Short mmCIF file of C-alpha atoms in Angstrom, two decimals:
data_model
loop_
_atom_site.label_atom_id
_atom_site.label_comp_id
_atom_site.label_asym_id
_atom_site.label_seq_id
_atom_site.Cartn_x
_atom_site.Cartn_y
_atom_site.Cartn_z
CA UNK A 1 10.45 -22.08 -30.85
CA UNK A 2 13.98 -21.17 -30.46
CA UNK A 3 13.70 -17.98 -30.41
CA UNK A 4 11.77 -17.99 -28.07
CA UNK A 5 12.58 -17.80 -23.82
CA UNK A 6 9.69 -20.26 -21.84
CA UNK A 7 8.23 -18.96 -18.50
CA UNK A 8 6.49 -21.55 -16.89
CA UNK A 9 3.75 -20.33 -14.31
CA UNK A 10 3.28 -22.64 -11.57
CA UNK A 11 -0.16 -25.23 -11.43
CA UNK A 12 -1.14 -22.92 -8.43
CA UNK A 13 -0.29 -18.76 -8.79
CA UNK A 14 -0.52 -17.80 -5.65
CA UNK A 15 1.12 -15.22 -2.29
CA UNK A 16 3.20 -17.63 -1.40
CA UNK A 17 7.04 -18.20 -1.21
CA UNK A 18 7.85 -21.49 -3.74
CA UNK A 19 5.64 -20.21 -6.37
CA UNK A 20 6.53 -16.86 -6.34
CA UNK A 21 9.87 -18.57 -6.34
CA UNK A 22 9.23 -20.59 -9.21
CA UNK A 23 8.53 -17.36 -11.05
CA UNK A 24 11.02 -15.37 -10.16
CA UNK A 25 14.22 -17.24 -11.01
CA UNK A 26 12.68 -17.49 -14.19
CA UNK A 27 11.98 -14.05 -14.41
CA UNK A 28 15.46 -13.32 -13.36
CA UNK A 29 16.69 -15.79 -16.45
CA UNK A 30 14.05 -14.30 -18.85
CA UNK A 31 15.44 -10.63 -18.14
CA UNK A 32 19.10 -11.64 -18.80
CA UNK A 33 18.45 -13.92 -22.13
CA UNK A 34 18.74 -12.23 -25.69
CA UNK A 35 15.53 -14.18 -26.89
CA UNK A 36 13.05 -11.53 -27.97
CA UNK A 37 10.45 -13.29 -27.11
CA UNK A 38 9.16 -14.17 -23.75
CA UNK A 39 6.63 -17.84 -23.72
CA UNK A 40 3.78 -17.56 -20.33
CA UNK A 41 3.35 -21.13 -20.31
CA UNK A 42 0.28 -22.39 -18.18
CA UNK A 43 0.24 -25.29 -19.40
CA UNK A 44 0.52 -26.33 -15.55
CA UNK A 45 -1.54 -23.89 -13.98
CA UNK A 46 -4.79 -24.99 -12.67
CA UNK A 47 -5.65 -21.93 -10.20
CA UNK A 48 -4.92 -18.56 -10.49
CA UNK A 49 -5.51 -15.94 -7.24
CA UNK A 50 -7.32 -13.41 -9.21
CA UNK A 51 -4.79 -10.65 -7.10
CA UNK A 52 -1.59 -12.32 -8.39
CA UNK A 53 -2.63 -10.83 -11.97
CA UNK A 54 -0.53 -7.93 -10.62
CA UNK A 55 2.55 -9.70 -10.88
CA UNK A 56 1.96 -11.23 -14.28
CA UNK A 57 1.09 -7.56 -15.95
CA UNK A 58 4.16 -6.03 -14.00
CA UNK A 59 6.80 -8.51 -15.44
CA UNK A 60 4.78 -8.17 -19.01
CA UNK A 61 5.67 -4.41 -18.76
CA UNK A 62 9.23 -5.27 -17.65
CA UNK A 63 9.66 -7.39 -21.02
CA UNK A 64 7.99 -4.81 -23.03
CA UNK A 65 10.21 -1.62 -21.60
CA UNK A 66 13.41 -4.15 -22.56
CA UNK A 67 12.10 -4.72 -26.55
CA UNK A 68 10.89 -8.44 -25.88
CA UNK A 69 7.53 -9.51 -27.35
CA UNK A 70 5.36 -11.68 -24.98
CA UNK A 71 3.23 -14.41 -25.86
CA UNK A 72 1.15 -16.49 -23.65
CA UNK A 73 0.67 -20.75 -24.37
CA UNK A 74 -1.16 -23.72 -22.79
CA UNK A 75 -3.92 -21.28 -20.96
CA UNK A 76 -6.70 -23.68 -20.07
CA UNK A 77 -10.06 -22.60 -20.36
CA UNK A 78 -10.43 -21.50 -16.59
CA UNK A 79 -7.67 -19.48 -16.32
CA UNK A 80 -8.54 -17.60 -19.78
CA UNK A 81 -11.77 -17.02 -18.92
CA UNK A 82 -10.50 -15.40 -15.40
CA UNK A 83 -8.08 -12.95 -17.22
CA UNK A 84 -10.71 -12.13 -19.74
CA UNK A 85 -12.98 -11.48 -16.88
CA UNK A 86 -10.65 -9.04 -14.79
CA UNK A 87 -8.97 -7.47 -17.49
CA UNK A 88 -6.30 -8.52 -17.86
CA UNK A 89 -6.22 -9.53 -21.27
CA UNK A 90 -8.10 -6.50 -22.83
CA UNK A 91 -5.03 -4.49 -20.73
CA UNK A 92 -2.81 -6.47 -23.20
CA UNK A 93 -5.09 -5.66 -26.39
CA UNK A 94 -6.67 -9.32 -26.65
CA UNK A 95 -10.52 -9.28 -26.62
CA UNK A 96 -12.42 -7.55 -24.55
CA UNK A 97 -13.28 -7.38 -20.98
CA UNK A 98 -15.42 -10.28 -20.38
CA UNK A 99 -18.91 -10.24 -18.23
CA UNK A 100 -18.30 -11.93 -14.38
CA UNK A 101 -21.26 -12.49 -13.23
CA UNK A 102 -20.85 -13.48 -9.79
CA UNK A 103 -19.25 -9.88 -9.26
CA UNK A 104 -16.41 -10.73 -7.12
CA UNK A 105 -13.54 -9.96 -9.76
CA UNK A 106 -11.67 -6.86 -8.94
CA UNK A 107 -10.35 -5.35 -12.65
CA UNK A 108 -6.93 -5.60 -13.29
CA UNK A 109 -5.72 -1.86 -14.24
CA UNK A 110 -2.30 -0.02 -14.62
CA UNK A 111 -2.55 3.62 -13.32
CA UNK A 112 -0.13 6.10 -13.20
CA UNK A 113 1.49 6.21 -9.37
CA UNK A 114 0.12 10.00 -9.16
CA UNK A 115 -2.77 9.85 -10.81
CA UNK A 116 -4.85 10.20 -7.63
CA UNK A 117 -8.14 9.99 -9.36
CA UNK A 118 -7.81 7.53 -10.84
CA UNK A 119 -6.91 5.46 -8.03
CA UNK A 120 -9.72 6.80 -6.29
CA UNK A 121 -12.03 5.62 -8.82
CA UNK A 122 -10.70 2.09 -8.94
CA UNK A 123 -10.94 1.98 -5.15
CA UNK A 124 -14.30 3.49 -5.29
CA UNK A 125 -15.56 1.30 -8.48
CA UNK A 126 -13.91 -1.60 -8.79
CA UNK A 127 -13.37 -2.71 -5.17
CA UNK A 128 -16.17 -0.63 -2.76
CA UNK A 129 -18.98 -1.28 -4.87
CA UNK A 130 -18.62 -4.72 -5.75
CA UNK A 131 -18.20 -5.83 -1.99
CA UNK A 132 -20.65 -3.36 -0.94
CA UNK A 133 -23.23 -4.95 -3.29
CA UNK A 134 -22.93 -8.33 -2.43
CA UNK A 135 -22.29 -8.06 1.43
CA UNK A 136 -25.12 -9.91 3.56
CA UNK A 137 -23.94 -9.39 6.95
CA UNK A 138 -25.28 -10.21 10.18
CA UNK A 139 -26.14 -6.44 11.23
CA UNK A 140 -24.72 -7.03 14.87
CA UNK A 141 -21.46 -7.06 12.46
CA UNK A 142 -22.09 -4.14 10.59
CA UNK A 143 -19.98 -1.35 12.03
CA UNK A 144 -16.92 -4.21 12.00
CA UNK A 145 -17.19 -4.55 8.84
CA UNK A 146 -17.07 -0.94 7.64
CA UNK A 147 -14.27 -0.23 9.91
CA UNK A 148 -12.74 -2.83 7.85
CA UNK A 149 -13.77 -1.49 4.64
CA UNK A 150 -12.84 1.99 5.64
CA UNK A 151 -9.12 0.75 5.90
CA UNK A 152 -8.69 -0.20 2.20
CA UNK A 153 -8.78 3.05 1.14
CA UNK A 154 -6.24 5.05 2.61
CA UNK A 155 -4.23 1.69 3.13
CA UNK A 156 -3.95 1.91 -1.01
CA UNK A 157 -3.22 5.31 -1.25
CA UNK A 158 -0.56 4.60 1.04
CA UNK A 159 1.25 1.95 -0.95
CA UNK A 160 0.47 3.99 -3.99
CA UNK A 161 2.70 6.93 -2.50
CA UNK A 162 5.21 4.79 -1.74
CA UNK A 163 5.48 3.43 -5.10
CA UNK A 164 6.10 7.13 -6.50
CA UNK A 165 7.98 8.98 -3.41
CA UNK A 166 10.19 6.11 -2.48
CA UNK A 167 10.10 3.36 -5.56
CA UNK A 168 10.19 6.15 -8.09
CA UNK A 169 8.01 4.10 -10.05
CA UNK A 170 5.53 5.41 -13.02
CA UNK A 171 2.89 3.20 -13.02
CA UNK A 172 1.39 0.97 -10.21
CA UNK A 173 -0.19 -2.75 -10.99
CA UNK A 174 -3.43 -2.95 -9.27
CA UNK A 175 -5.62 -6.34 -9.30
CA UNK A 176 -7.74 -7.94 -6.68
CA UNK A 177 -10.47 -10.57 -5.84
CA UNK A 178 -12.82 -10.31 -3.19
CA UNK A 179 -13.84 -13.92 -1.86
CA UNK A 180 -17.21 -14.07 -0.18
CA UNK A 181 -16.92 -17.49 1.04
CA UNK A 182 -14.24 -16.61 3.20
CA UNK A 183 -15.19 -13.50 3.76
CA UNK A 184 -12.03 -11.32 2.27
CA UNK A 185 -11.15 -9.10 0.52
CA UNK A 186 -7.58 -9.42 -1.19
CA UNK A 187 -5.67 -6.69 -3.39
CA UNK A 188 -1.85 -6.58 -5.05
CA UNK A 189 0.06 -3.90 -5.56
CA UNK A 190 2.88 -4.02 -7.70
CA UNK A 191 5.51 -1.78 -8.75
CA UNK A 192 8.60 -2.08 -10.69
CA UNK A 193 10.98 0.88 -8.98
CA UNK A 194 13.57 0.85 -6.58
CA UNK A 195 13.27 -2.23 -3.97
CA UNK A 196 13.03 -1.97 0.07
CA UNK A 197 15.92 -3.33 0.64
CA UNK A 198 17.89 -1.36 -1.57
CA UNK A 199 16.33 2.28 -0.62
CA UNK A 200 16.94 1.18 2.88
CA UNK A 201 20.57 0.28 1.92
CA UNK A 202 21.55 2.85 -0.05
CA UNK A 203 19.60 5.72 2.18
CA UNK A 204 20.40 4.39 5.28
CA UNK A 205 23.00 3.29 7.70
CA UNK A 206 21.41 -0.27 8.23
CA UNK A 207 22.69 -3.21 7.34
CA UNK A 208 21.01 -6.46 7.48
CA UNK A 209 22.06 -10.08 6.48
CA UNK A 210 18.49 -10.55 4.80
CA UNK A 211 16.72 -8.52 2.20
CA UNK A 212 13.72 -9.64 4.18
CA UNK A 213 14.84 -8.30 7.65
CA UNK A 214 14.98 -4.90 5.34
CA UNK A 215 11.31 -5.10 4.85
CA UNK A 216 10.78 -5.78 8.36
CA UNK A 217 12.74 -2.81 9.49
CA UNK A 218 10.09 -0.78 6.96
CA UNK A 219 7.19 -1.71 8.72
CA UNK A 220 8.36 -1.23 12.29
CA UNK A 221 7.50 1.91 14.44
CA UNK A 222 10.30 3.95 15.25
CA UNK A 223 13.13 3.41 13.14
CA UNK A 224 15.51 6.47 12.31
CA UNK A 225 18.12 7.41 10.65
CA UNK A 226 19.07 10.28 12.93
CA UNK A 227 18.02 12.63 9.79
CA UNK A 228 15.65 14.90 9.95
CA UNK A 229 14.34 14.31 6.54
CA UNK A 230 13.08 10.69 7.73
CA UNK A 231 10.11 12.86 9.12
CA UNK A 232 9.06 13.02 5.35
CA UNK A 233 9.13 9.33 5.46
CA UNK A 234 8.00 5.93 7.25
CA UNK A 235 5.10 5.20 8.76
CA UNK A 236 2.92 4.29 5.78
CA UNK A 237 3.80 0.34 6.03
CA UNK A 238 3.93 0.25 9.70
CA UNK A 239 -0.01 1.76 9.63
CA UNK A 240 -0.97 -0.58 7.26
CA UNK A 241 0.60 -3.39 9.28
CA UNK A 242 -0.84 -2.44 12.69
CA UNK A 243 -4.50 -1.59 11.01
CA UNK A 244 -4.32 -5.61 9.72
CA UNK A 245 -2.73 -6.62 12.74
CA UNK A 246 -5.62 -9.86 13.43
CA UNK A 247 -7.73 -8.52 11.23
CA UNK A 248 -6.24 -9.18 8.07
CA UNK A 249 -2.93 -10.04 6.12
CA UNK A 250 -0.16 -8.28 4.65
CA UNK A 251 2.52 -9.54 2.71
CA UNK A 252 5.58 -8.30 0.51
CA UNK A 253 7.96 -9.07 -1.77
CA UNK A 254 10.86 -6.93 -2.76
CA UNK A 255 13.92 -7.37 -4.36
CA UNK A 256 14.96 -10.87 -2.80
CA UNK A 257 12.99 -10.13 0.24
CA UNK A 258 9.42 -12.15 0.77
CA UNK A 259 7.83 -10.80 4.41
CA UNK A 260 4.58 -11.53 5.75
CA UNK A 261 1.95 -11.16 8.50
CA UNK A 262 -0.42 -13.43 9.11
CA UNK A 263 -3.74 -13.48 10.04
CA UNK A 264 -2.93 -14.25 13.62
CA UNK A 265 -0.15 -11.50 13.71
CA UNK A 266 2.90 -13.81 13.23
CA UNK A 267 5.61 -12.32 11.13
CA UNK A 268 7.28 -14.35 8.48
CA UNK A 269 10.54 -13.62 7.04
CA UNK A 270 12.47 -15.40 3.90
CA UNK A 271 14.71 -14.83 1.27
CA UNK A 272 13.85 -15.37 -2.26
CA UNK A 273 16.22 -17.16 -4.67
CA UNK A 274 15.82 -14.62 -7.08
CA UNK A 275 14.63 -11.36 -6.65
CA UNK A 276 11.66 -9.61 -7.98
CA UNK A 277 12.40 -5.55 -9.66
CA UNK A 278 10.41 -4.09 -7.99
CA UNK A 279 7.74 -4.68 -4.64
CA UNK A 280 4.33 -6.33 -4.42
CA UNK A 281 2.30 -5.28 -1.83
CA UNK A 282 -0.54 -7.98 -0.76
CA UNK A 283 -3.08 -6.96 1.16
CA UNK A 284 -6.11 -9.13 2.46
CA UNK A 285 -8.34 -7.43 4.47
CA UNK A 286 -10.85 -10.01 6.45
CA UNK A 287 -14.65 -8.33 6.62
CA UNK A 288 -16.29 -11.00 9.02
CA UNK A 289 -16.51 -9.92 13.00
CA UNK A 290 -13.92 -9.37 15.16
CA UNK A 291 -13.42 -8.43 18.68
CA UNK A 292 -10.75 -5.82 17.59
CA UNK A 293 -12.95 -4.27 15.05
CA UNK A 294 -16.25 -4.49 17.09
CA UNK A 295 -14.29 -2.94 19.96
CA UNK A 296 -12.89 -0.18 18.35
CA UNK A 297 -11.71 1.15 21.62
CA UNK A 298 -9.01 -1.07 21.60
CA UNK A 299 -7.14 -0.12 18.67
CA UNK A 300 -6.78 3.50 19.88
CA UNK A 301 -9.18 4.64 17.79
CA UNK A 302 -10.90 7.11 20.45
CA UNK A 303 -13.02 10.16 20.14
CA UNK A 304 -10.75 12.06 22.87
CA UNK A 305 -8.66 14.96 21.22
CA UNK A 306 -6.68 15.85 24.24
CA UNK A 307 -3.76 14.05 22.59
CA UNK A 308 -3.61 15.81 19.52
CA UNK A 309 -1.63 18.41 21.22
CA UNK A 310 1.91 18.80 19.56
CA UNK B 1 -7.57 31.61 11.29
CA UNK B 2 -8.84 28.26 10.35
CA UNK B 3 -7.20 26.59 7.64
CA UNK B 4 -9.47 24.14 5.84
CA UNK B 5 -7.47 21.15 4.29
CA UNK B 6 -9.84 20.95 1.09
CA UNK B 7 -9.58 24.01 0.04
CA UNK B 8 -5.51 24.35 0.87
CA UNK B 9 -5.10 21.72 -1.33
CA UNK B 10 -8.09 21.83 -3.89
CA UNK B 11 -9.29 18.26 -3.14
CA UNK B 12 -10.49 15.60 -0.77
CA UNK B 13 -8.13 13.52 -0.93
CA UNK B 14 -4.95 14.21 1.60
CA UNK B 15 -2.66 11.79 0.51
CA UNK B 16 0.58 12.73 -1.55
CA UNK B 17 3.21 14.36 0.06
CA UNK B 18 3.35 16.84 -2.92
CA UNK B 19 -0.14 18.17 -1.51
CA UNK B 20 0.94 17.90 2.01
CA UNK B 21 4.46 20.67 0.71
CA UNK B 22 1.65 23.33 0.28
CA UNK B 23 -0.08 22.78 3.85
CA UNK B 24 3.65 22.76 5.49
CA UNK B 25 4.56 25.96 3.55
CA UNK B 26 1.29 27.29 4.97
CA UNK B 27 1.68 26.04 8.57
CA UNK B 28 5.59 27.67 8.77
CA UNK B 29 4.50 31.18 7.21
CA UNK B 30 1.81 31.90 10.01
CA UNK B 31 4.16 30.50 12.87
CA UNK B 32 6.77 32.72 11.90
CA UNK B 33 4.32 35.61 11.28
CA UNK B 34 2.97 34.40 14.95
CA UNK B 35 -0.99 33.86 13.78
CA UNK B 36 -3.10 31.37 15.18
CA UNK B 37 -4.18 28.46 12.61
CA UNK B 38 -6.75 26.16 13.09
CA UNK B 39 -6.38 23.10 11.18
CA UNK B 40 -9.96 22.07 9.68
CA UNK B 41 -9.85 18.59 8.21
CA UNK B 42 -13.83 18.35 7.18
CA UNK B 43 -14.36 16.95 4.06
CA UNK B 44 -11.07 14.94 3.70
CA UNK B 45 -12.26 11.69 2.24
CA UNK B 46 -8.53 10.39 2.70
CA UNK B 47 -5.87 11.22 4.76
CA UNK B 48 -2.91 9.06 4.80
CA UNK B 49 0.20 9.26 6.95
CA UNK B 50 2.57 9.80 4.07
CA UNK B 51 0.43 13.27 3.89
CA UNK B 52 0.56 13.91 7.48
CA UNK B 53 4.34 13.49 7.64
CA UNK B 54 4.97 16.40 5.71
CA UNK B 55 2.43 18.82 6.58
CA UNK B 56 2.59 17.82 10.19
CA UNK B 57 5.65 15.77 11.43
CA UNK B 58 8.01 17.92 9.57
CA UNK B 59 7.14 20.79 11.60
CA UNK B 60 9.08 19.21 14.84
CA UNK B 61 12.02 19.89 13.23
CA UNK B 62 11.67 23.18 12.87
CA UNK B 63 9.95 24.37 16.17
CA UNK B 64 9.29 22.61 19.54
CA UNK B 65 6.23 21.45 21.00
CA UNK B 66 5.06 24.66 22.87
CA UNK B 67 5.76 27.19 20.10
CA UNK B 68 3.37 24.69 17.96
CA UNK B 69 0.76 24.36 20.59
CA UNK B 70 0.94 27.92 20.76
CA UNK B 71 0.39 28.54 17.14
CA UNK B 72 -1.02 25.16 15.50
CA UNK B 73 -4.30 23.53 17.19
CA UNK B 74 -5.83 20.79 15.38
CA UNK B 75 -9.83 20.24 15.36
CA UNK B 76 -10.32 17.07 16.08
CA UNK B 77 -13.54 17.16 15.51
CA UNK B 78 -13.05 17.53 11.90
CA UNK B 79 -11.17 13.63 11.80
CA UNK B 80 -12.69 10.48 11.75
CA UNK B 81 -11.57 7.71 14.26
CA UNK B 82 -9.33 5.84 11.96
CA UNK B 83 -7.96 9.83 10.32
CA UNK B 84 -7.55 10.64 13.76
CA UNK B 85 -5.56 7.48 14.66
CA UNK B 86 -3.05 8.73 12.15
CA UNK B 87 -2.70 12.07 13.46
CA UNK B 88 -1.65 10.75 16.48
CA UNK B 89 1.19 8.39 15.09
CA UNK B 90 2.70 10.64 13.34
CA UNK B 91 3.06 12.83 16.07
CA UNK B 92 4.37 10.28 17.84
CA UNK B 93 6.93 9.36 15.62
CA UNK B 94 8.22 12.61 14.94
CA UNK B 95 8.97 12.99 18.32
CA UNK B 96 10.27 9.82 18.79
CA UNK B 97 12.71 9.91 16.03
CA UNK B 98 13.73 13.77 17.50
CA UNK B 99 14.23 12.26 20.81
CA UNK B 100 16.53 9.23 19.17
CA UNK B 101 18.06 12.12 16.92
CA UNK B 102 19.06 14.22 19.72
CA UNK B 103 20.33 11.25 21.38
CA UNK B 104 22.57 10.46 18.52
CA UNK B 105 23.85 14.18 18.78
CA UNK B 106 24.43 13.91 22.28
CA UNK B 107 26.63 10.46 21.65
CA UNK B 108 29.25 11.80 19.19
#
């Protein structure tokens, strides 16, 4: 179709830097072309990370707020069946939610950045339940796991802020997939507002010769501006990265920016060929034992309140 | 007097720093009238450090550490392990970025 502008998804959709690559420097080509219409081809894809629906529904909405009409092609039946399952479809107005039986989809929803309960309830419903239903673990592993579980909660709300306060965008992008084999739980983000980079740029006196070493500076303790307004601000991604620290993952991508810790605490930083509008947030949160969860000790969390003296 | 977090902000969840405006407001009206407060976090189902940075942090750069102690004391009691963790960081941090601030000040 000439009129229209072909996207073409990766075989494998996944948190990682050449696909998200792949997607993005079409994305950037897709928001600059005067096609009205914008092609998903999967013709290719084979295997979607349930999670990475974020990132499809977010650039959907960023065709949709510039006029285009989207149209998806090639879906095989896998992959259909998977977005029918979490959502993401009926989100779109095609069918209806289908029926996953296994119970490990996490919904695909857009919410409003402060609509609290709401997020609440998708935490609570979609996520909490689901995993709490199906977890069989050893009982020696029990209080490790809620820890764990106790994390995702305020970990969300966290990014959630963020994507209001400092991204200044409307709605957030939440999907997720919880993976019993492996024993994780993994959630995106995704929001289409101001980037990291570019708050940090343009609010800041930093400077940087990566977008990624941006995000970095986000999510380390003790960066200031020598403004007393930062106390309004920080902290939020440097608690969610020291709460995953070898217990989990957490990765981002803003702007051109792609930054990630691994599940053995080593930091990866890259730039992205093209940039994505916004910031996804992926967070994986592992829910098998762990000294530093089964310890609890270690990671500061004490009962002892003499140090909440000012 | 003790100031209970659910009701200052009609809800259990302590996580926007919107909500957090209204606990600050709070906290800087009885230092300056020179009461006592007692901050009671029971109930809070979620308390995130983009709340506490407002409501709490802020509040080191208005008044130092003594007049606070003097005036703020927080029941820890009332805070999980993990709420409590963030208590404590954000203290931390506001103090550290003072510290670096008044560094700065001292430089130029």
């Amino acid at each position: 179709m000439e009129d229209e502008f072909v996207l073409v998804i990766p075989a494998s959709l996944s948190f990682s830097k050449r696909p998200l690559e792949q997607i993005l420097e079409q994305l950037a080509l897709a928001i600059n072309s005067t096609k009205p219409v914008v092609a998903l081809d999967f013709t290719k894809t084979t295997f979607v990370y349930g999670e990475l629906s974020s990132l499809i529904s977010s650039m959907i909405s960023i065709f949709f707020d510039d006029g285009k009409k989207v149209r998806f092609r090639g879906m095989n039946r896998n992959v259909e069946e998977y977005f029918r399952k979490n959502g993401l479809l009926a989100s779109l107005g095609i069918g209806l939610t289908g029926v996953d039986r296994f119970h490990t989809v996490i919904h695909h929803y857009r919410i409003k950045s402060d609509d609290k309960n709401s997020i609440r309830a998708y935490v609570e419903n979609e996520i909490m339940n689901n995993i709490s239903n199906l977890m069989t673990f050893d009982p020696e592993s029990n209080d490790a796991i809620n820890l764990q579980l106790s994390k995702i909660k305020p970990a969300i709300f966290e990014v959630v802020d963020n994507s209001k306060s400092h991204a200044n965008s409307e709605y957030v992008y939440l999907s997720g997939q919880y993976y019993p084999k492996q024993k994780r739980v993994t959630i995106m983000i995704a929001n289409t507002g101001n980037t990291i980079p570019g708050n940090i740029s343009n609010k800041t006196d930093e400077i940087f010769d990566s977008s990624a070493e941006y995000i970095n500076w986000a999510t380390t303790l003790g960066n200031t501006t020598a403004d007393t307004d930062t106390l309004k601000r920080g902290l939020g991604l440097y608690d969610i990265k020291s709460n995953l620290f070898e217990t989990g993952e957490f990765g981002i991508v803003s702007g051109h920016g792609f930054w990630k810790m691994t599940s053995t605490g080593s930091i990866i930083t890259e730039d992205l060929d093209a940039p994505f509008p916004g910031t996804l947030i992926h967070l994986t949160f592992l829910l098998k034992d762990n000294p530093l969860l089964k310890n609890i000790e270690n990671k500061g969390y004490t009962n002892n309140d003499d140090d909440l003296s000012f | 007097m003790i100031l209970k977090i659910t009701e200052a902000i009609n809800s259990d969840l302590a996580v926007s720093s919107d909500d957090a405006v209204v606990v600050e407001n709070l906290l800087l009206k009885k230092i300056e009238e020179k009461e006592q407060v007692t901050l009671d976090f029971t109930g809070i189902d979620t308390l995130t450090t983009a709340f506490l940075n407002v409501a709490i942090g802020t509040l080191y750069a208005r008044f130092d550490p003594t007049t606070l102690n003097a005036y703020i004391k927080i029941d820890g009691k009332t805070l999980t392990a993990l709420q409590r963790d963030k208590v404590r960081l954000v203290m931390e941090n506001a103090k550290t970025k003072l510290s670096n601030e008044e560094l700065d000040n001292d430089e130029d």
